[in-house]
Amino acid sequence: MFASIVRSIRSVYCIRDQFPRYMSELLYQEEQMGALFAVRFRYVIGVALVASAIANLSNIDSIFGYLINFVGITFYFLNTFIHYQILKKSKGHWKTKYDYISLFVDNLLITVTIFNWYILKGEGNPNFLVKTPLVVFYLLPLSLSLFQYRFSLVNFSFVCFLFSYYGFLIYALVDSNAVSGMDWNQYVLGDQIILSDASVTKPTVYLVLVFAISYAIFRSLRMLLKFAAAESQKTTLSRYFSPDLVSEIVSEPEVIAKGKRQKVTILFSDIRGFTQFSEPMDPEALSVFLTEFRRRMVRAIFKHNGSLDKFIGDAVMATFGTPTPSERVGEDSEDAVLAAKSMLEELDNWNQERISKGESEIKIGIGIHTGEVFCGSIGSEERMEYTVIGDTVNTASRIESACKELGVSFLISEAVWLETGSPSGWDKKESVTLSGREQKIHLYAPNLS
């Protein structure tokens, strides 16, 4: 049991080790913003301290009493001002170091104030040091450490409190004027202390607060990690899946974690004469060209619920029905055909822009086939890739290649044509032999007449 408690505590305090470097840098920046906010909030606390001191003026009967209150508050504001200037102007680790110095000064001011009031009002009974309500002021520096999401500041403030409080308690025990007993009435209203309660209760309460604050920081950091992981996953998935599919996959990650066989519609697209077109281009211009081409093609694919499987140079491979097939038979094939038409429309619009700039026209070929494939995450532990493999993929690629031989820009297999309801407006290309295949198949091209 003790070992499990230690592991739990260690998991809380070591959560920062799970942050990647870029997130650690962002967290450091947020810590500095938190430190600035905490210093500004110290001025609010200072105003409250001044109000408390003024409210207790009637209890002050000597010049030393005024000095204790108002000199201590002056030092508090001075420390706050110095801390603020260091955070605003200093660089490097000095900012972090002064956080501890500031906490130490705060706790020291509280300790000195309590001891001075004991000298003035304690009437020689050191129990005053333990029973004074001023002990509650140790909560202030402890609470300020919450703003920076740093466990070390919480712990440091708690240690400062323990040294001060047990220092008072030991001082009271060794003083012969201290009176101890077991009478709760005298403990609460009189001058006695119950040693067992005084040595345990307040430190335990503070310890619970330390754990509560530490756990609040831990929960915040863990949520930050989860949000960052989810956003990173969504960003990665959004490159390959349409927004609706991304939401589905993020909510049910097991959808792509397991491989399975299912019916999928595959779309292949390729730029005609790309090698000759790209050879005279410099690398930067080629990069800009491919980025714009891919952006337009992917936009058309996502518009019709498609998923980007991969880019292969100037080629685009998209799938419809991944990771989950549509419930209605033929809907994935319909989406693929609509996406292909949108791709051609996007290309026409882009070509008009290119021609107006004196640039050459771009032509593509698109092939679509549907059938059973294996889809899932494959690869090594270092690099996993969600993709589809099978004869359907190869056939779709070869149908796209047949566009060049048949002099058309768009071909679908007979299986796709049948799934979409055998629509009119398509020219049948009978008994086409695909590259690398002996069996001939029927293909369909849109009738442009």
Short mmCIF file of C-alpha atoms in Angstrom, two decimals:
data_model
loop_
_atom_site.label_atom_id
_atom_site.label_comp_id
_atom_site.label_asym_id
_atom_site.label_seq_id
_atom_site.Cartn_x
_atom_site.Cartn_y
_atom_site.Cartn_z
CA MET A 1 0.00 0.00 0.00
CA PHE A 2 2.81 2.40 0.90
CA ALA A 3 4.52 1.68 -2.41
CA SER A 4 1.32 2.46 -4.32
CA ILE A 5 0.95 5.76 -2.46
CA VAL A 6 4.55 6.66 -3.31
CA ARG A 7 3.92 5.79 -6.98
CA SER A 8 0.78 7.93 -7.01
CA ILE A 9 2.60 10.90 -5.50
CA ARG A 10 5.48 10.44 -7.92
CA SER A 11 3.08 10.31 -10.90
CA VAL A 12 1.62 13.63 -9.78
CA TYR A 13 4.92 15.43 -9.24
CA CYS A 14 6.63 13.95 -12.32
CA ILE A 15 3.91 14.75 -14.85
CA ARG A 16 6.12 17.44 -16.42
CA ASP A 17 8.46 14.71 -17.65
CA GLN A 18 5.70 13.64 -20.07
CA PHE A 19 5.65 17.00 -21.84
CA PRO A 20 7.46 17.29 -25.18
CA ARG A 21 10.00 20.08 -25.47
CA TYR A 22 7.77 22.52 -27.34
CA MET A 23 5.04 22.12 -24.72
CA SER A 24 7.55 22.59 -21.90
CA GLU A 25 8.57 25.89 -23.46
CA LEU A 26 4.94 26.96 -23.76
CA LEU A 27 4.32 25.91 -20.16
CA TYR A 28 7.33 27.96 -19.02
CA GLN A 29 5.88 31.00 -20.76
CA GLU A 30 2.53 30.41 -19.06
CA GLU A 31 4.34 30.09 -15.71
CA GLN A 32 5.89 33.51 -16.25
CA MET A 33 2.48 34.94 -17.09
CA GLY A 34 1.15 33.29 -13.95
CA ALA A 35 3.98 34.79 -11.90
CA LEU A 36 3.12 38.27 -13.24
CA PHE A 37 -0.55 37.75 -12.39
CA ALA A 38 0.38 36.48 -8.91
CA VAL A 39 2.52 39.59 -8.28
CA ARG A 40 -0.32 41.85 -9.39
CA PHE A 41 -2.68 39.91 -7.12
CA ARG A 42 -0.24 40.52 -4.25
CA TYR A 43 -1.20 44.20 -4.42
CA VAL A 44 -4.82 43.17 -3.79
CA ILE A 45 -3.67 41.15 -0.79
CA GLY A 46 -1.63 44.14 0.37
CA VAL A 47 -4.70 46.35 0.33
CA ALA A 48 -6.52 43.72 2.41
CA LEU A 49 -3.62 43.69 4.89
CA VAL A 50 -3.76 47.47 5.21
CA ALA A 51 -7.52 47.27 5.81
CA SER A 52 -6.93 44.61 8.49
CA ALA A 53 -4.27 46.73 10.17
CA ILE A 54 -6.56 49.77 10.22
CA ALA A 55 -9.43 47.68 11.62
CA ASN A 56 -7.20 46.66 14.54
CA LEU A 57 -5.88 50.16 15.40
CA SER A 58 -7.96 50.16 18.60
CA ASN A 59 -5.91 47.22 19.89
CA ILE A 60 -2.57 48.99 19.43
CA ASP A 61 -1.38 50.84 22.51
CA SER A 62 2.30 51.50 21.70
CA ILE A 63 4.48 52.84 18.92
CA PHE A 64 5.95 49.37 18.51
CA GLY A 65 2.54 48.02 17.60
CA TYR A 66 2.25 50.53 14.77
CA LEU A 67 5.76 49.66 13.62
CA ILE A 68 5.02 45.93 13.60
CA ASN A 69 1.96 46.32 11.39
CA PHE A 70 2.92 49.09 9.02
CA VAL A 71 6.64 48.39 8.68
CA GLY A 72 5.80 44.75 7.91
CA ILE A 73 3.25 45.86 5.29
CA THR A 74 5.81 48.29 3.84
CA PHE A 75 8.34 45.48 3.43
CA TYR A 76 5.60 43.37 1.84
CA PHE A 77 4.90 46.02 -0.80
CA LEU A 78 8.62 46.57 -1.33
CA ASN A 79 9.16 42.85 -1.94
CA THR A 80 6.18 42.86 -4.32
CA PHE A 81 7.60 45.82 -6.27
CA ILE A 82 11.06 44.21 -6.54
CA HIS A 83 9.52 40.91 -7.67
CA TYR A 84 7.46 42.67 -10.33
CA GLN A 85 10.49 44.54 -11.69
CA ILE A 86 12.52 41.33 -11.86
CA LEU A 87 9.76 39.53 -13.75
CA LYS A 88 9.40 42.43 -16.20
CA LYS A 89 13.08 43.16 -16.86
CA SER A 90 15.21 40.21 -15.80
CA LYS A 91 16.12 37.30 -18.06
CA GLY A 92 17.18 33.71 -17.48
CA HIS A 93 16.87 31.71 -14.26
CA TRP A 94 16.88 34.74 -11.97
CA LYS A 95 13.14 35.12 -12.54
CA THR A 96 12.52 31.61 -11.25
CA LYS A 97 14.92 32.00 -8.32
CA TYR A 98 13.23 35.13 -7.04
CA ASP A 99 9.93 33.28 -6.83
CA TYR A 100 11.43 31.30 -3.96
CA ILE A 101 13.02 34.39 -2.42
CA SER A 102 9.69 36.19 -2.52
CA LEU A 103 7.90 33.25 -0.86
CA PHE A 104 10.61 33.09 1.81
CA VAL A 105 10.31 36.83 2.50
CA ASP A 106 6.51 36.57 2.80
CA ASN A 107 6.72 33.70 5.28
CA LEU A 108 9.51 35.44 7.17
CA LEU A 109 7.45 38.64 7.50
CA ILE A 110 4.53 36.64 8.90
CA THR A 111 6.84 34.85 11.34
CA VAL A 112 8.52 38.05 12.53
CA THR A 113 5.14 39.79 12.89
CA ILE A 114 3.72 36.95 15.00
CA PHE A 115 6.79 36.88 17.23
CA ASN A 116 6.75 40.65 17.71
CA TRP A 117 3.08 40.58 18.66
CA TYR A 118 3.91 37.83 21.16
CA ILE A 119 6.48 40.13 22.74
CA LEU A 120 3.97 42.99 22.90
CA LYS A 121 0.75 41.13 23.76
CA GLY A 122 1.72 37.61 24.80
CA GLU A 123 2.11 38.46 28.49
CA GLY A 124 5.01 36.03 28.69
CA ASN A 125 2.94 32.99 27.63
CA PRO A 126 4.61 31.44 24.53
CA ASN A 127 1.37 29.57 23.76
CA PHE A 128 0.40 32.84 22.08
CA LEU A 129 2.71 31.90 19.20
CA VAL A 130 0.78 28.72 18.46
CA LYS A 131 -2.77 29.95 19.17
CA THR A 132 -2.66 33.36 17.48
CA PRO A 133 -5.12 33.72 14.56
CA LEU A 134 -2.28 35.33 12.60
CA VAL A 135 -1.14 31.80 11.74
CA VAL A 136 -3.83 31.78 9.05
CA PHE A 137 -1.77 34.34 7.09
CA TYR A 138 0.62 31.53 6.10
CA LEU A 139 -2.12 30.47 3.69
CA LEU A 140 -1.52 33.57 1.55
CA PRO A 141 1.91 32.68 0.12
CA LEU A 142 0.73 29.07 -0.22
CA SER A 143 -2.25 30.15 -2.33
CA LEU A 144 -0.12 32.41 -4.55
CA SER A 145 1.98 29.44 -5.63
CA LEU A 146 -1.10 28.00 -7.38
CA PHE A 147 -0.92 30.63 -10.12
CA GLN A 148 2.30 29.21 -11.57
CA TYR A 149 1.51 25.47 -11.86
CA ARG A 150 4.73 24.62 -10.02
CA PHE A 151 4.71 21.93 -7.37
CA SER A 152 8.07 23.11 -6.03
CA LEU A 153 6.65 26.50 -5.00
CA VAL A 154 3.76 24.81 -3.17
CA ASN A 155 6.16 22.53 -1.34
CA PHE A 156 8.59 25.33 -0.55
CA SER A 157 5.85 27.49 0.95
CA PHE A 158 4.64 24.53 3.04
CA VAL A 159 8.16 23.84 4.30
CA CYS A 160 8.53 27.51 5.31
CA PHE A 161 5.28 27.24 7.27
CA LEU A 162 6.42 24.02 8.99
CA PHE A 163 9.73 25.57 10.09
CA SER A 164 7.96 28.62 11.50
CA TYR A 165 5.08 26.78 13.17
CA TYR A 166 7.14 24.00 14.75
CA GLY A 167 9.72 26.61 15.70
CA PHE A 168 6.99 28.40 17.66
CA LEU A 169 5.81 25.11 19.15
CA ILE A 170 9.32 24.08 20.27
CA TYR A 171 9.89 27.56 21.69
CA ALA A 172 6.66 27.21 23.70
CA LEU A 173 7.61 23.73 24.96
CA VAL A 174 11.02 24.75 26.28
CA ASP A 175 9.62 27.86 27.98
CA SER A 176 8.63 27.25 31.59
CA ASN A 177 5.79 29.76 31.33
CA ALA A 178 3.95 27.62 28.78
CA VAL A 179 0.87 25.87 30.14
CA SER A 180 -0.35 22.63 28.63
CA GLY A 181 -3.33 20.49 29.49
CA MET A 182 -6.32 18.61 28.09
CA ASP A 183 -9.09 21.11 28.82
CA TRP A 184 -10.70 22.23 25.54
CA ASN A 185 -12.36 25.22 27.18
CA GLN A 186 -8.98 26.49 28.40
CA TYR A 187 -7.43 25.54 25.08
CA VAL A 188 -9.91 27.59 23.08
CA LEU A 189 -10.68 30.42 25.51
CA GLY A 190 -7.84 30.27 28.03
CA ASP A 191 -4.06 30.27 28.01
CA GLN A 192 -3.45 26.52 27.78
CA ILE A 193 -2.60 24.40 24.77
CA ILE A 194 -3.40 20.76 24.09
CA LEU A 195 -0.02 19.65 22.79
CA SER A 196 -1.29 16.68 20.75
CA ASP A 197 -3.77 18.87 18.90
CA ALA A 198 -1.45 21.83 18.43
CA SER A 199 1.31 19.65 16.96
CA VAL A 200 -0.91 17.76 14.55
CA THR A 201 -4.11 19.58 13.54
CA LYS A 202 -2.87 22.79 11.89
CA PRO A 203 0.03 21.10 10.03
CA THR A 204 -2.36 18.36 8.87
CA VAL A 205 -4.84 20.93 7.55
CA TYR A 206 -2.04 22.71 5.72
CA LEU A 207 -0.78 19.38 4.36
CA VAL A 208 -4.24 18.57 3.00
CA LEU A 209 -4.30 21.98 1.33
CA VAL A 210 -0.88 21.30 -0.19
CA PHE A 211 -2.11 18.02 -1.65
CA ALA A 212 -5.31 19.67 -2.87
CA ILE A 213 -3.41 22.49 -4.59
CA SER A 214 -0.86 20.03 -5.99
CA TYR A 215 -3.61 17.81 -7.34
CA ALA A 216 -5.36 20.83 -8.88
CA ILE A 217 -2.09 21.67 -10.66
CA PHE A 218 -1.71 18.03 -11.70
CA ARG A 219 -5.23 17.89 -13.13
CA SER A 220 -4.64 21.11 -15.06
CA LEU A 221 -1.38 19.81 -16.51
CA ARG A 222 -2.88 16.42 -17.34
CA MET A 223 -5.83 18.06 -19.10
CA LEU A 224 -3.36 20.22 -21.01
CA LEU A 225 -1.53 17.08 -22.10
CA LYS A 226 -4.76 15.39 -23.17
CA PHE A 227 -5.99 18.45 -25.04
CA ALA A 228 -2.63 18.82 -26.78
CA ALA A 229 -2.62 15.14 -27.74
CA ALA A 230 -6.20 15.36 -29.01
CA GLU A 231 -5.50 18.52 -31.00
CA SER A 232 -2.32 17.01 -32.41
CA GLN A 233 -4.26 13.90 -33.40
CA LYS A 234 -7.02 15.98 -34.98
CA THR A 235 -4.47 18.07 -36.86
CA THR A 236 -2.81 14.94 -38.21
CA LEU A 237 -6.10 13.26 -39.08
CA SER A 238 -7.47 16.40 -40.74
CA ARG A 239 -4.79 16.03 -43.41
CA TYR A 240 -6.28 12.72 -44.47
CA PHE A 241 -9.93 12.69 -43.42
CA SER A 242 -12.82 15.07 -43.87
CA PRO A 243 -13.84 17.12 -40.78
CA ASP A 244 -16.89 14.92 -40.07
CA LEU A 245 -14.76 11.76 -40.15
CA VAL A 246 -12.11 13.36 -37.94
CA SER A 247 -14.70 13.96 -35.20
CA GLU A 248 -15.88 10.35 -35.50
CA ILE A 249 -12.36 8.92 -35.35
CA VAL A 250 -11.31 11.07 -32.37
CA SER A 251 -14.42 9.99 -30.43
CA GLU A 252 -13.83 6.33 -31.37
CA PRO A 253 -10.07 5.88 -31.92
CA GLU A 254 -10.42 2.09 -32.14
CA VAL A 255 -12.03 2.64 -35.55
CA ILE A 256 -8.60 2.97 -37.18
CA ALA A 257 -6.61 1.02 -34.61
CA LYS A 258 -7.83 -2.37 -35.82
CA GLY A 259 -7.35 -3.70 -39.32
CA LYS A 260 -10.29 -5.28 -41.15
CA ARG A 261 -11.58 -6.27 -44.55
CA GLN A 262 -14.37 -4.15 -45.98
CA LYS A 263 -15.74 -2.72 -49.18
CA VAL A 264 -14.13 0.58 -50.17
CA THR A 265 -14.19 2.80 -53.26
CA ILE A 266 -10.75 3.91 -54.44
CA LEU A 267 -9.96 7.04 -56.45
CA PHE A 268 -6.63 7.61 -58.20
CA SER A 269 -5.63 10.87 -59.86
CA ASP A 270 -2.46 11.78 -61.76
CA ILE A 271 -1.16 14.83 -63.65
CA ARG A 272 -0.59 14.22 -67.35
CA GLY A 273 2.97 14.87 -68.57
CA PHE A 274 4.13 15.92 -65.14
CA THR A 275 7.73 14.82 -65.65
CA GLN A 276 8.22 17.04 -68.72
CA PHE A 277 6.26 19.84 -67.04
CA SER A 278 8.28 19.81 -63.81
CA GLU A 279 11.83 19.33 -65.13
CA PRO A 280 12.47 23.01 -66.06
CA MET A 281 10.92 24.30 -62.79
CA ASP A 282 13.11 25.31 -59.87
CA PRO A 283 12.43 23.42 -56.59
CA GLU A 284 10.69 26.33 -54.87
CA ALA A 285 8.27 26.92 -57.77
CA LEU A 286 7.60 23.18 -58.00
CA SER A 287 6.84 23.06 -54.28
CA VAL A 288 4.40 25.96 -54.58
CA PHE A 289 2.74 24.31 -57.59
CA LEU A 290 2.28 20.92 -55.91
CA THR A 291 1.02 22.50 -52.70
CA GLU A 292 -1.66 24.45 -54.56
CA PHE A 293 -2.63 21.45 -56.70
CA ARG A 294 -2.95 19.17 -53.69
CA ARG A 295 -4.90 21.76 -51.72
CA ARG A 296 -7.50 22.06 -54.45
CA MET A 297 -7.80 18.32 -55.04
CA VAL A 298 -8.07 17.47 -51.33
CA ARG A 299 -10.70 20.15 -50.87
CA ALA A 300 -12.83 18.49 -53.53
CA ILE A 301 -12.28 15.04 -51.98
CA PHE A 302 -13.20 16.17 -48.45
CA LYS A 303 -16.26 17.97 -49.79
CA HIS A 304 -17.73 14.59 -50.69
CA ASN A 305 -16.76 12.62 -47.55
CA GLY A 306 -13.57 11.19 -49.00
CA SER A 307 -10.33 10.45 -47.17
CA LEU A 308 -6.84 11.18 -48.42
CA ASP A 309 -4.85 7.96 -48.34
CA LYS A 310 -1.59 9.37 -49.64
CA PHE A 311 0.23 11.57 -52.13
CA ILE A 312 2.57 9.78 -54.49
CA GLY A 313 4.50 12.57 -56.19
CA ASP A 314 1.91 14.29 -58.37
CA ALA A 315 -0.59 11.46 -57.85
CA VAL A 316 -3.44 11.50 -55.34
CA MET A 317 -4.99 8.39 -53.82
CA ALA A 318 -8.31 8.83 -52.01
CA THR A 319 -10.71 6.39 -50.41
CA PHE A 320 -14.46 6.53 -49.83
CA GLY A 321 -15.97 4.36 -47.13
CA THR A 322 -13.03 4.53 -44.72
CA PRO A 323 -12.75 4.05 -41.87
CA THR A 324 -16.45 3.09 -41.83
CA PRO A 325 -18.46 2.24 -44.96
CA SER A 326 -21.67 4.15 -45.61
CA GLU A 327 -24.85 2.43 -44.51
CA ARG A 328 -26.52 2.82 -47.90
CA VAL A 329 -25.13 0.56 -50.63
CA GLY A 330 -23.49 2.55 -53.39
CA GLU A 331 -23.24 5.81 -51.46
CA ASP A 332 -19.44 5.62 -51.27
CA SER A 333 -19.18 5.11 -55.03
CA GLU A 334 -21.55 8.03 -55.60
CA ASP A 335 -19.40 10.22 -53.35
CA ALA A 336 -16.28 9.18 -55.25
CA VAL A 337 -17.83 10.09 -58.62
CA LEU A 338 -19.03 13.44 -57.27
CA ALA A 339 -15.56 14.10 -55.82
CA ALA A 340 -13.96 13.33 -59.20
CA LYS A 341 -16.29 15.80 -60.92
CA SER A 342 -15.47 18.41 -58.26
CA MET A 343 -11.76 17.80 -58.82
CA LEU A 344 -12.19 18.43 -62.53
CA GLU A 345 -14.19 21.60 -61.81
CA GLU A 346 -11.47 22.79 -59.43
CA LEU A 347 -8.90 22.09 -62.13
CA ASP A 348 -10.90 24.03 -64.73
CA ASN A 349 -11.10 27.05 -62.43
CA TRP A 350 -7.39 26.84 -61.70
CA ASN A 351 -6.54 26.48 -65.37
CA GLN A 352 -8.45 29.68 -66.13
CA GLU A 353 -6.37 31.47 -63.52
CA ARG A 354 -3.16 29.98 -64.91
CA ILE A 355 -3.98 30.85 -68.52
CA SER A 356 -4.76 34.46 -67.50
CA LYS A 357 -1.25 34.61 -66.03
CA GLY A 358 0.32 33.11 -69.14
CA GLU A 359 0.95 29.75 -67.49
CA SER A 360 0.36 26.35 -69.09
CA GLU A 361 -2.84 24.34 -68.66
CA ILE A 362 -2.87 21.31 -66.37
CA LYS A 363 -4.58 18.05 -67.26
CA ILE A 364 -5.25 15.06 -65.01
CA GLY A 365 -6.59 11.55 -65.25
CA ILE A 366 -8.93 10.03 -62.66
CA GLY A 367 -9.75 6.35 -62.17
CA ILE A 368 -12.29 4.89 -59.72
CA HIS A 369 -12.92 1.30 -58.69
CA THR A 370 -14.77 -0.33 -55.80
CA GLY A 371 -14.28 -3.64 -54.03
CA GLU A 372 -13.05 -5.40 -50.94
CA VAL A 373 -9.74 -4.28 -49.41
CA PHE A 374 -7.84 -4.60 -46.17
CA CYS A 375 -7.79 -1.28 -44.30
CA GLY A 376 -6.07 -0.45 -41.06
CA SER A 377 -2.92 0.90 -39.48
CA ILE A 378 0.22 -0.78 -40.81
CA GLY A 379 3.93 -0.11 -40.44
CA SER A 380 6.50 -0.15 -37.65
CA GLU A 381 6.19 1.17 -34.09
CA GLU A 382 8.17 4.24 -35.17
CA ARG A 383 5.85 5.05 -38.06
CA MET A 384 2.30 3.79 -38.42
CA GLU A 385 0.14 4.57 -41.44
CA TYR A 386 -3.58 4.09 -41.94
CA THR A 387 -4.07 2.84 -45.49
CA VAL A 388 -5.85 0.32 -47.72
CA ILE A 389 -4.25 -2.53 -49.64
CA GLY A 390 -5.55 -5.16 -52.05
CA ASP A 391 -6.33 -5.88 -55.67
CA THR A 392 -9.01 -3.18 -55.72
CA VAL A 393 -6.32 -0.56 -55.11
CA ASN A 394 -4.16 -1.88 -57.94
CA THR A 395 -7.15 -1.98 -60.30
CA ALA A 396 -8.10 1.62 -59.52
CA SER A 397 -4.54 2.72 -60.25
CA ARG A 398 -4.53 0.91 -63.60
CA ILE A 399 -7.94 2.38 -64.52
CA GLU A 400 -6.45 5.82 -64.00
CA SER A 401 -3.53 4.86 -66.26
CA ALA A 402 -6.01 3.75 -68.92
CA CYS A 403 -7.30 7.33 -69.17
CA LYS A 404 -4.18 8.20 -71.14
CA GLU A 405 -4.63 5.32 -73.59
CA LEU A 406 -8.34 6.04 -74.15
CA GLY A 407 -7.85 9.80 -74.38
CA VAL A 408 -10.22 10.68 -71.54
CA SER A 409 -9.82 12.41 -68.21
CA PHE A 410 -12.13 10.27 -66.10
CA LEU A 411 -12.91 6.54 -66.00
CA ILE A 412 -14.92 4.38 -63.62
CA SER A 413 -15.16 0.60 -63.48
CA GLU A 414 -18.36 -1.24 -64.32
CA ALA A 415 -18.71 -2.13 -60.64
CA VAL A 416 -18.85 1.58 -59.77
CA TRP A 417 -21.28 2.30 -62.59
CA LEU A 418 -23.62 -0.46 -61.40
CA GLU A 419 -23.39 0.65 -57.76
CA THR A 420 -24.37 4.20 -58.69
CA GLY A 421 -27.54 2.94 -60.34
CA SER A 422 -26.33 2.44 -63.93
CA PRO A 423 -26.79 6.15 -64.72
CA SER A 424 -27.11 7.52 -68.24
CA GLY A 425 -24.61 9.97 -69.63
CA TRP A 426 -21.70 7.55 -69.63
CA ASP A 427 -19.89 6.05 -72.62
CA LYS A 428 -19.08 2.37 -72.23
CA LYS A 429 -15.52 1.34 -73.10
CA GLU A 430 -15.88 -2.39 -73.66
CA SER A 431 -13.25 -5.06 -73.06
CA VAL A 432 -10.40 -2.81 -71.98
CA THR A 433 -7.15 -4.55 -71.13
CA LEU A 434 -5.51 -2.98 -68.09
CA SER A 435 -1.75 -2.95 -67.74
CA GLY A 436 -0.47 -6.06 -65.98
CA ARG A 437 -3.82 -7.87 -66.11
CA GLU A 438 -5.00 -10.58 -68.49
CA GLN A 439 -8.72 -10.29 -67.86
CA LYS A 440 -10.48 -7.50 -69.74
CA ILE A 441 -13.01 -5.27 -68.02
CA HIS A 442 -15.62 -2.74 -69.03
CA LEU A 443 -14.98 0.92 -68.18
CA TYR A 444 -17.18 3.99 -68.38
CA ALA A 445 -16.26 7.56 -69.25
CA PRO A 446 -18.57 10.59 -68.85
CA ASN A 447 -20.33 11.55 -72.07
CA LEU A 448 -19.21 15.11 -72.83
CA SER A 449 -21.54 15.58 -75.83
#
